[in-house]
Amino acid sequence: MKSAVTTVITSADASGRFPTISDLESVKGSFDRAPARLEAAEKLAVYIDKFTADALDEVYGKGGYEQANKDKCARDIHHYLRLINYCLVTGGTGPLDEWGIAGMREVIRAQLLPTAAYIEAFIFIRDSIDVPGQMGQQAATEFKALLDYLINALA
């Protein structure tokens, strides 16, 4: 699984070099942000069901998508949020890249689920996070960055 440390080491190794000062500063920055990421992971674990339900209500409440897909969409949104939780803990996008983006995009297409519904759901979650009610500003920043990463990957 990719983390900030393994990403730097793999990149340096692939280039046949030792990690540079900027590589090490990148790892240090990841460690410095670790408390905010861990807070976001903890709060996401608490609010994951609420985030999923609220996003589904927003997206499917408008009537723009078939209600028959709502349960599958709920399952997948919950799955993606769990992967984001893992990313927050590891400090890298590895869990999303390896288990979410590559494989799930094909599952969504194979089941004829509307990718736009997922994107709308994640945008809704990103834009409706209550700071400081649900998590602190730094934690929300870390969480939103991963949501943006996912949104861009699905788009």
mmCIF file with all atom_site columns, C-alpha atoms in Angstrom:
data_model
loop_
_atom_site.group_PDB
_atom_site.id
_atom_site.type_symbol
_atom_site.label_atom_id
_atom_site.label_alt_id
_atom_site.label_comp_id
_atom_site.label_asym_id
_atom_site.label_entity_id
_atom_site.label_seq_id
_atom_site.pdbx_PDB_ins_code
_atom_site.Cartn_x
_atom_site.Cartn_y
_atom_site.Cartn_z
_atom_site.occupancy
_atom_site.B_iso_or_equiv
_atom_site.pdbx_formal_charge
_atom_site.auth_seq_id
_atom_site.auth_comp_id
_atom_site.auth_asym_id
_atom_site.auth_atom_id
_atom_site.pdbx_PDB_model_num
ATOM 1   C CA . MET A 1 1   ? 0.000   0.000  0.000   1.00 0.00 ? 1   MET A CA 1
ATOM 2   C CA . LYS A 1 2   ? 1.328   3.408  -0.922  1.00 0.00 ? 2   LYS A CA 1
ATOM 3   C CA . SER A 1 3   ? 2.001   5.932  1.800   1.00 0.00 ? 3   SER A CA 1
ATOM 4   C CA . ALA A 1 4   ? 4.013   9.131  1.735   1.00 0.00 ? 4   ALA A CA 1
ATOM 5   C CA . VAL A 1 5   ? 7.131   7.235  2.820   1.00 0.00 ? 5   VAL A CA 1
ATOM 6   C CA . THR A 1 6   ? 6.788   4.337  0.386   1.00 0.00 ? 6   THR A CA 1
ATOM 7   C CA . THR A 1 7   ? 5.990   6.694  -2.478  1.00 0.00 ? 7   THR A CA 1
ATOM 8   C CA . VAL A 1 8   ? 9.194   8.687  -1.895  1.00 0.00 ? 8   VAL A CA 1
ATOM 9   C CA . ILE A 1 9   ? 11.332  5.572  -1.503  1.00 0.00 ? 9   ILE A CA 1
ATOM 10  C CA . THR A 1 10  ? 9.832   3.887  -4.579  1.00 0.00 ? 10  THR A CA 1
ATOM 11  C CA . SER A 1 11  ? 10.335  7.005  -6.677  1.00 0.00 ? 11  SER A CA 1
ATOM 12  C CA . ALA A 1 12  ? 13.954  7.407  -5.600  1.00 0.00 ? 12  ALA A CA 1
ATOM 13  C CA . ASP A 1 13  ? 14.635  3.703  -6.091  1.00 0.00 ? 13  ASP A CA 1
ATOM 14  C CA . ALA A 1 14  ? 13.106  3.744  -9.580  1.00 0.00 ? 14  ALA A CA 1
ATOM 15  C CA . SER A 1 15  ? 15.403  6.662  -10.453 1.00 0.00 ? 15  SER A CA 1
ATOM 16  C CA . GLY A 1 16  ? 18.432  4.839  -9.041  1.00 0.00 ? 16  GLY A CA 1
ATOM 17  C CA . ARG A 1 17  ? 19.103  7.487  -6.405  1.00 0.00 ? 17  ARG A CA 1
ATOM 18  C CA . PHE A 1 18  ? 18.833  8.134  -2.712  1.00 0.00 ? 18  PHE A CA 1
ATOM 19  C CA . PRO A 1 19  ? 15.896  10.294 -1.541  1.00 0.00 ? 19  PRO A CA 1
ATOM 20  C CA . THR A 1 20  ? 16.702  13.988 -1.922  1.00 0.00 ? 20  THR A CA 1
ATOM 21  C CA . ILE A 1 21  ? 16.249  16.721 0.659   1.00 0.00 ? 21  ILE A CA 1
ATOM 22  C CA . SER A 1 22  ? 12.970  17.727 -1.004  1.00 0.00 ? 22  SER A CA 1
ATOM 23  C CA . ASP A 1 23  ? 11.818  14.082 -0.851  1.00 0.00 ? 23  ASP A CA 1
ATOM 24  C CA . LEU A 1 24  ? 12.558  14.011 2.856   1.00 0.00 ? 24  LEU A CA 1
ATOM 25  C CA . GLU A 1 25  ? 10.830  17.370 3.367   1.00 0.00 ? 25  GLU A CA 1
ATOM 26  C CA . SER A 1 26  ? 7.769   15.902 1.664   1.00 0.00 ? 26  SER A CA 1
ATOM 27  C CA . VAL A 1 27  ? 7.790   12.995 4.113   1.00 0.00 ? 27  VAL A CA 1
ATOM 28  C CA . LYS A 1 28  ? 8.251   15.406 7.028   1.00 0.00 ? 28  LYS A CA 1
ATOM 29  C CA . GLY A 1 29  ? 5.289   17.451 5.775   1.00 0.00 ? 29  GLY A CA 1
ATOM 30  C CA . SER A 1 30  ? 3.203   14.287 5.735   1.00 0.00 ? 30  SER A CA 1
ATOM 31  C CA . PHE A 1 31  ? 4.222   13.542 9.319   1.00 0.00 ? 31  PHE A CA 1
ATOM 32  C CA . ASP A 1 32  ? 3.446   17.139 10.328  1.00 0.00 ? 32  ASP A CA 1
ATOM 33  C CA . ARG A 1 33  ? -0.081  16.778 8.897   1.00 0.00 ? 33  ARG A CA 1
ATOM 34  C CA . ALA A 1 34  ? -0.612  13.390 10.559  1.00 0.00 ? 34  ALA A CA 1
ATOM 35  C CA . PRO A 1 35  ? -2.551  14.739 13.590  1.00 0.00 ? 35  PRO A CA 1
ATOM 36  C CA . ALA A 1 36  ? -5.039  16.499 11.289  1.00 0.00 ? 36  ALA A CA 1
ATOM 37  C CA . ARG A 1 37  ? -5.374  13.394 9.107   1.00 0.00 ? 37  ARG A CA 1
ATOM 38  C CA . LEU A 1 38  ? -5.958  11.196 12.142  1.00 0.00 ? 38  LEU A CA 1
ATOM 39  C CA . GLU A 1 39  ? -8.595  13.599 13.458  1.00 0.00 ? 39  GLU A CA 1
ATOM 40  C CA . ALA A 1 40  ? -10.296 13.516 10.050  1.00 0.00 ? 40  ALA A CA 1
ATOM 41  C CA . ALA A 1 41  ? -10.147 9.694  10.028  1.00 0.00 ? 41  ALA A CA 1
ATOM 42  C CA . GLU A 1 42  ? -11.662 9.529  13.503  1.00 0.00 ? 42  GLU A CA 1
ATOM 43  C CA . LYS A 1 43  ? -14.460 11.975 12.649  1.00 0.00 ? 43  LYS A CA 1
ATOM 44  C CA . LEU A 1 44  ? -15.126 10.273 9.306   1.00 0.00 ? 44  LEU A CA 1
ATOM 45  C CA . ALA A 1 45  ? -15.556 6.980  11.153  1.00 0.00 ? 45  ALA A CA 1
ATOM 46  C CA . VAL A 1 46  ? -18.134 8.668  13.389  1.00 0.00 ? 46  VAL A CA 1
ATOM 47  C CA . TYR A 1 47  ? -20.016 10.421 10.570  1.00 0.00 ? 47  TYR A CA 1
ATOM 48  C CA . ILE A 1 48  ? -19.627 7.958  7.681   1.00 0.00 ? 48  ILE A CA 1
ATOM 49  C CA . ASP A 1 49  ? -23.253 6.792  7.797   1.00 0.00 ? 49  ASP A CA 1
ATOM 50  C CA . LYS A 1 50  ? -24.531 10.370 8.067   1.00 0.00 ? 50  LYS A CA 1
ATOM 51  C CA . PHE A 1 51  ? -22.351 11.574 5.196   1.00 0.00 ? 51  PHE A CA 1
ATOM 52  C CA . THR A 1 52  ? -23.563 8.683  3.025   1.00 0.00 ? 52  THR A CA 1
ATOM 53  C CA . ALA A 1 53  ? -27.244 9.153  3.877   1.00 0.00 ? 53  ALA A CA 1
ATOM 54  C CA . ASP A 1 54  ? -27.174 12.925 3.468   1.00 0.00 ? 54  ASP A CA 1
ATOM 55  C CA . ALA A 1 55  ? -25.408 12.670 0.110   1.00 0.00 ? 55  ALA A CA 1
ATOM 56  C CA . LEU A 1 56  ? -27.905 10.079 -1.134  1.00 0.00 ? 56  LEU A CA 1
ATOM 57  C CA . ASP A 1 57  ? -30.837 12.203 -0.014  1.00 0.00 ? 57  ASP A CA 1
ATOM 58  C CA . GLU A 1 58  ? -29.366 15.180 -1.854  1.00 0.00 ? 58  GLU A CA 1
ATOM 59  C CA . VAL A 1 59  ? -28.560 13.335 -5.070  1.00 0.00 ? 59  VAL A CA 1
ATOM 60  C CA . TYR A 1 60  ? -31.546 11.013 -5.311  1.00 0.00 ? 60  TYR A CA 1
ATOM 61  C CA . GLY A 1 61  ? -34.015 13.447 -3.754  1.00 0.00 ? 61  GLY A CA 1
ATOM 62  C CA . LYS A 1 62  ? -33.909 15.594 -6.863  1.00 0.00 ? 62  LYS A CA 1
ATOM 63  C CA . GLY A 1 63  ? -35.351 12.749 -8.932  1.00 0.00 ? 63  GLY A CA 1
ATOM 64  C CA . GLY A 1 64  ? -32.647 12.912 -11.571 1.00 0.00 ? 64  GLY A CA 1
ATOM 65  C CA . TYR A 1 65  ? -31.512 9.309  -11.114 1.00 0.00 ? 65  TYR A CA 1
ATOM 66  C CA . GLU A 1 66  ? -33.296 5.954  -11.003 1.00 0.00 ? 66  GLU A CA 1
ATOM 67  C CA . GLN A 1 67  ? -34.261 5.037  -7.440  1.00 0.00 ? 67  GLN A CA 1
ATOM 68  C CA . ALA A 1 68  ? -33.429 1.402  -8.230  1.00 0.00 ? 68  ALA A CA 1
ATOM 69  C CA . ASN A 1 69  ? -29.737 2.334  -8.207  1.00 0.00 ? 69  ASN A CA 1
ATOM 70  C CA . LYS A 1 70  ? -29.867 4.079  -4.833  1.00 0.00 ? 70  LYS A CA 1
ATOM 71  C CA . ASP A 1 71  ? -28.872 1.048  -2.718  1.00 0.00 ? 71  ASP A CA 1
ATOM 72  C CA . LYS A 1 72  ? -25.910 0.235  -4.969  1.00 0.00 ? 72  LYS A CA 1
ATOM 73  C CA . CYS A 1 73  ? -24.858 3.859  -4.898  1.00 0.00 ? 73  CYS A CA 1
ATOM 74  C CA . ALA A 1 74  ? -25.121 3.897  -1.080  1.00 0.00 ? 74  ALA A CA 1
ATOM 75  C CA . ARG A 1 75  ? -22.928 0.796  -0.854  1.00 0.00 ? 75  ARG A CA 1
ATOM 76  C CA . ASP A 1 76  ? -20.326 2.306  -3.154  1.00 0.00 ? 76  ASP A CA 1
ATOM 77  C CA . ILE A 1 77  ? -20.265 5.745  -1.521  1.00 0.00 ? 77  ILE A CA 1
ATOM 78  C CA . HIS A 1 78  ? -19.776 4.075  1.855   1.00 0.00 ? 78  HIS A CA 1
ATOM 79  C CA . HIS A 1 79  ? -16.978 1.949  0.362   1.00 0.00 ? 79  HIS A CA 1
ATOM 80  C CA . TYR A 1 80  ? -15.226 4.997  -1.097  1.00 0.00 ? 80  TYR A CA 1
ATOM 81  C CA . LEU A 1 81  ? -15.484 6.842  2.220   1.00 0.00 ? 81  LEU A CA 1
ATOM 82  C CA . ARG A 1 82  ? -13.905 3.862  4.003   1.00 0.00 ? 82  ARG A CA 1
ATOM 83  C CA . LEU A 1 83  ? -11.060 3.941  1.483   1.00 0.00 ? 83  LEU A CA 1
ATOM 84  C CA . ILE A 1 84  ? -10.629 7.661  2.129   1.00 0.00 ? 84  ILE A CA 1
ATOM 85  C CA . ASN A 1 85  ? -10.465 6.822  5.821   1.00 0.00 ? 85  ASN A CA 1
ATOM 86  C CA . TYR A 1 86  ? -7.598  4.410  5.109   1.00 0.00 ? 86  TYR A CA 1
ATOM 87  C CA . CYS A 1 87  ? -5.885  7.107  3.043   1.00 0.00 ? 87  CYS A CA 1
ATOM 88  C CA . LEU A 1 88  ? -6.137  9.544  5.931   1.00 0.00 ? 88  LEU A CA 1
ATOM 89  C CA . VAL A 1 89  ? -4.433  7.020  8.203   1.00 0.00 ? 89  VAL A CA 1
ATOM 90  C CA . THR A 1 90  ? -1.677  6.044  5.762   1.00 0.00 ? 90  THR A CA 1
ATOM 91  C CA . GLY A 1 91  ? -0.998  9.563  4.531   1.00 0.00 ? 91  GLY A CA 1
ATOM 92  C CA . GLY A 1 92  ? -1.182  8.587  0.862   1.00 0.00 ? 92  GLY A CA 1
ATOM 93  C CA . THR A 1 93  ? -3.681  7.819  -1.853  1.00 0.00 ? 93  THR A CA 1
ATOM 94  C CA . GLY A 1 94  ? -2.703  4.150  -2.129  1.00 0.00 ? 94  GLY A CA 1
ATOM 95  C CA . PRO A 1 95  ? -5.952  2.633  -0.833  1.00 0.00 ? 95  PRO A CA 1
ATOM 96  C CA . LEU A 1 96  ? -8.038  4.763  -3.202  1.00 0.00 ? 96  LEU A CA 1
ATOM 97  C CA . ASP A 1 97  ? -5.743  4.107  -6.137  1.00 0.00 ? 97  ASP A CA 1
ATOM 98  C CA . GLU A 1 98  ? -5.423  0.367  -5.583  1.00 0.00 ? 98  GLU A CA 1
ATOM 99  C CA . TRP A 1 99  ? -8.901  -0.591 -4.390  1.00 0.00 ? 99  TRP A CA 1
ATOM 100 C CA . GLY A 1 100 ? -11.197 2.209  -5.388  1.00 0.00 ? 100 GLY A CA 1
ATOM 101 C CA . ILE A 1 101 ? -10.443 4.144  -8.484  1.00 0.00 ? 101 ILE A CA 1
ATOM 102 C CA . ALA A 1 102 ? -9.243  1.518  -10.929 1.00 0.00 ? 102 ALA A CA 1
ATOM 103 C CA . GLY A 1 103 ? -11.622 -1.265 -10.020 1.00 0.00 ? 103 GLY A CA 1
ATOM 104 C CA . MET A 1 104 ? -14.707 0.606  -8.886  1.00 0.00 ? 104 MET A CA 1
ATOM 105 C CA . ARG A 1 105 ? -14.903 2.794  -11.970 1.00 0.00 ? 105 ARG A CA 1
ATOM 106 C CA . GLU A 1 106 ? -15.286 -0.370 -14.049 1.00 0.00 ? 106 GLU A CA 1
ATOM 107 C CA . VAL A 1 107 ? -17.854 -1.807 -11.618 1.00 0.00 ? 107 VAL A CA 1
ATOM 108 C CA . ILE A 1 108 ? -19.891 1.398  -11.839 1.00 0.00 ? 108 ILE A CA 1
ATOM 109 C CA . ARG A 1 109 ? -19.833 1.257  -15.632 1.00 0.00 ? 109 ARG A CA 1
ATOM 110 C CA . ALA A 1 110 ? -20.583 -2.482 -15.790 1.00 0.00 ? 110 ALA A CA 1
ATOM 111 C CA . GLN A 1 111 ? -23.619 -2.075 -13.535 1.00 0.00 ? 111 GLN A CA 1
ATOM 112 C CA . LEU A 1 112 ? -24.764 0.916  -15.614 1.00 0.00 ? 112 LEU A CA 1
ATOM 113 C CA . LEU A 1 113 ? -24.674 3.197  -12.576 1.00 0.00 ? 113 LEU A CA 1
ATOM 114 C CA . PRO A 1 114 ? -24.438 6.928  -13.252 1.00 0.00 ? 114 PRO A CA 1
ATOM 115 C CA . THR A 1 115 ? -20.920 8.137  -12.455 1.00 0.00 ? 115 THR A CA 1
ATOM 116 C CA . ALA A 1 116 ? -22.314 11.665 -12.224 1.00 0.00 ? 116 ALA A CA 1
ATOM 117 C CA . ALA A 1 117 ? -24.367 10.636 -9.175  1.00 0.00 ? 117 ALA A CA 1
ATOM 118 C CA . TYR A 1 118 ? -21.213 9.618  -7.341  1.00 0.00 ? 118 TYR A CA 1
ATOM 119 C CA . ILE A 1 119 ? -19.457 12.820 -8.274  1.00 0.00 ? 119 ILE A CA 1
ATOM 120 C CA . GLU A 1 120 ? -22.445 14.886 -7.101  1.00 0.00 ? 120 GLU A CA 1
ATOM 121 C CA . ALA A 1 121 ? -22.537 12.923 -3.837  1.00 0.00 ? 121 ALA A CA 1
ATOM 122 C CA . PHE A 1 122 ? -18.855 13.497 -3.091  1.00 0.00 ? 122 PHE A CA 1
ATOM 123 C CA . ILE A 1 123 ? -19.112 17.183 -3.989  1.00 0.00 ? 123 ILE A CA 1
ATOM 124 C CA . PHE A 1 124 ? -22.093 17.462 -1.620  1.00 0.00 ? 124 PHE A CA 1
ATOM 125 C CA . ILE A 1 125 ? -20.135 15.769 1.187   1.00 0.00 ? 125 ILE A CA 1
ATOM 126 C CA . ARG A 1 126 ? -17.122 18.017 0.560   1.00 0.00 ? 126 ARG A CA 1
ATOM 127 C CA . ASP A 1 127 ? -19.184 21.192 0.520   1.00 0.00 ? 127 ASP A CA 1
ATOM 128 C CA . SER A 1 128 ? -21.362 20.370 3.522   1.00 0.00 ? 128 SER A CA 1
ATOM 129 C CA . ILE A 1 129 ? -18.735 19.468 6.125   1.00 0.00 ? 129 ILE A CA 1
ATOM 130 C CA . ASP A 1 130 ? -19.497 21.398 9.286   1.00 0.00 ? 130 ASP A CA 1
ATOM 131 C CA . VAL A 1 131 ? -16.315 23.041 10.600  1.00 0.00 ? 131 VAL A CA 1
ATOM 132 C CA . PRO A 1 132 ? -15.859 22.970 13.586  1.00 0.00 ? 132 PRO A CA 1
ATOM 133 C CA . GLY A 1 133 ? -19.002 20.951 14.375  1.00 0.00 ? 133 GLY A CA 1
ATOM 134 C CA . GLN A 1 134 ? -17.913 17.744 12.668  1.00 0.00 ? 134 GLN A CA 1
ATOM 135 C CA . MET A 1 135 ? -14.152 18.260 12.456  1.00 0.00 ? 135 MET A CA 1
ATOM 136 C CA . GLY A 1 136 ? -11.530 20.954 12.772  1.00 0.00 ? 136 GLY A CA 1
ATOM 137 C CA . GLN A 1 137 ? -10.342 23.117 9.890   1.00 0.00 ? 137 GLN A CA 1
ATOM 138 C CA . GLN A 1 138 ? -7.078  21.243 9.275   1.00 0.00 ? 138 GLN A CA 1
ATOM 139 C CA . ALA A 1 139 ? -8.818  17.869 9.459   1.00 0.00 ? 139 ALA A CA 1
ATOM 140 C CA . ALA A 1 140 ? -11.484 19.080 7.024   1.00 0.00 ? 140 ALA A CA 1
ATOM 141 C CA . THR A 1 141 ? -8.750  20.304 4.663   1.00 0.00 ? 141 THR A CA 1
ATOM 142 C CA . GLU A 1 142 ? -7.129  16.856 4.634   1.00 0.00 ? 142 GLU A CA 1
ATOM 143 C CA . PHE A 1 143 ? -10.494 15.130 4.107   1.00 0.00 ? 143 PHE A CA 1
ATOM 144 C CA . LYS A 1 144 ? -11.553 17.543 1.360   1.00 0.00 ? 144 LYS A CA 1
ATOM 145 C CA . ALA A 1 145 ? -8.264  17.056 -0.471  1.00 0.00 ? 145 ALA A CA 1
ATOM 146 C CA . LEU A 1 146 ? -8.947  13.325 -0.729  1.00 0.00 ? 146 LEU A CA 1
ATOM 147 C CA . LEU A 1 147 ? -12.542 13.939 -1.785  1.00 0.00 ? 147 LEU A CA 1
ATOM 148 C CA . ASP A 1 148 ? -11.243 16.253 -4.526  1.00 0.00 ? 148 ASP A CA 1
ATOM 149 C CA . TYR A 1 149 ? -8.754  13.584 -5.581  1.00 0.00 ? 149 TYR A CA 1
ATOM 150 C CA . LEU A 1 150 ? -11.583 11.056 -5.870  1.00 0.00 ? 150 LEU A CA 1
ATOM 151 C CA . ILE A 1 151 ? -13.899 13.473 -7.662  1.00 0.00 ? 151 ILE A CA 1
ATOM 152 C CA . ASN A 1 152 ? -11.206 14.253 -10.228 1.00 0.00 ? 152 ASN A CA 1
ATOM 153 C CA . ALA A 1 153 ? -10.455 10.563 -10.732 1.00 0.00 ? 153 ALA A CA 1
ATOM 154 C CA . LEU A 1 154 ? -14.108 9.708  -11.353 1.00 0.00 ? 154 LEU A CA 1
ATOM 155 C CA . ALA A 1 155 ? -14.711 12.679 -13.651 1.00 0.00 ? 155 ALA A CA 1
#
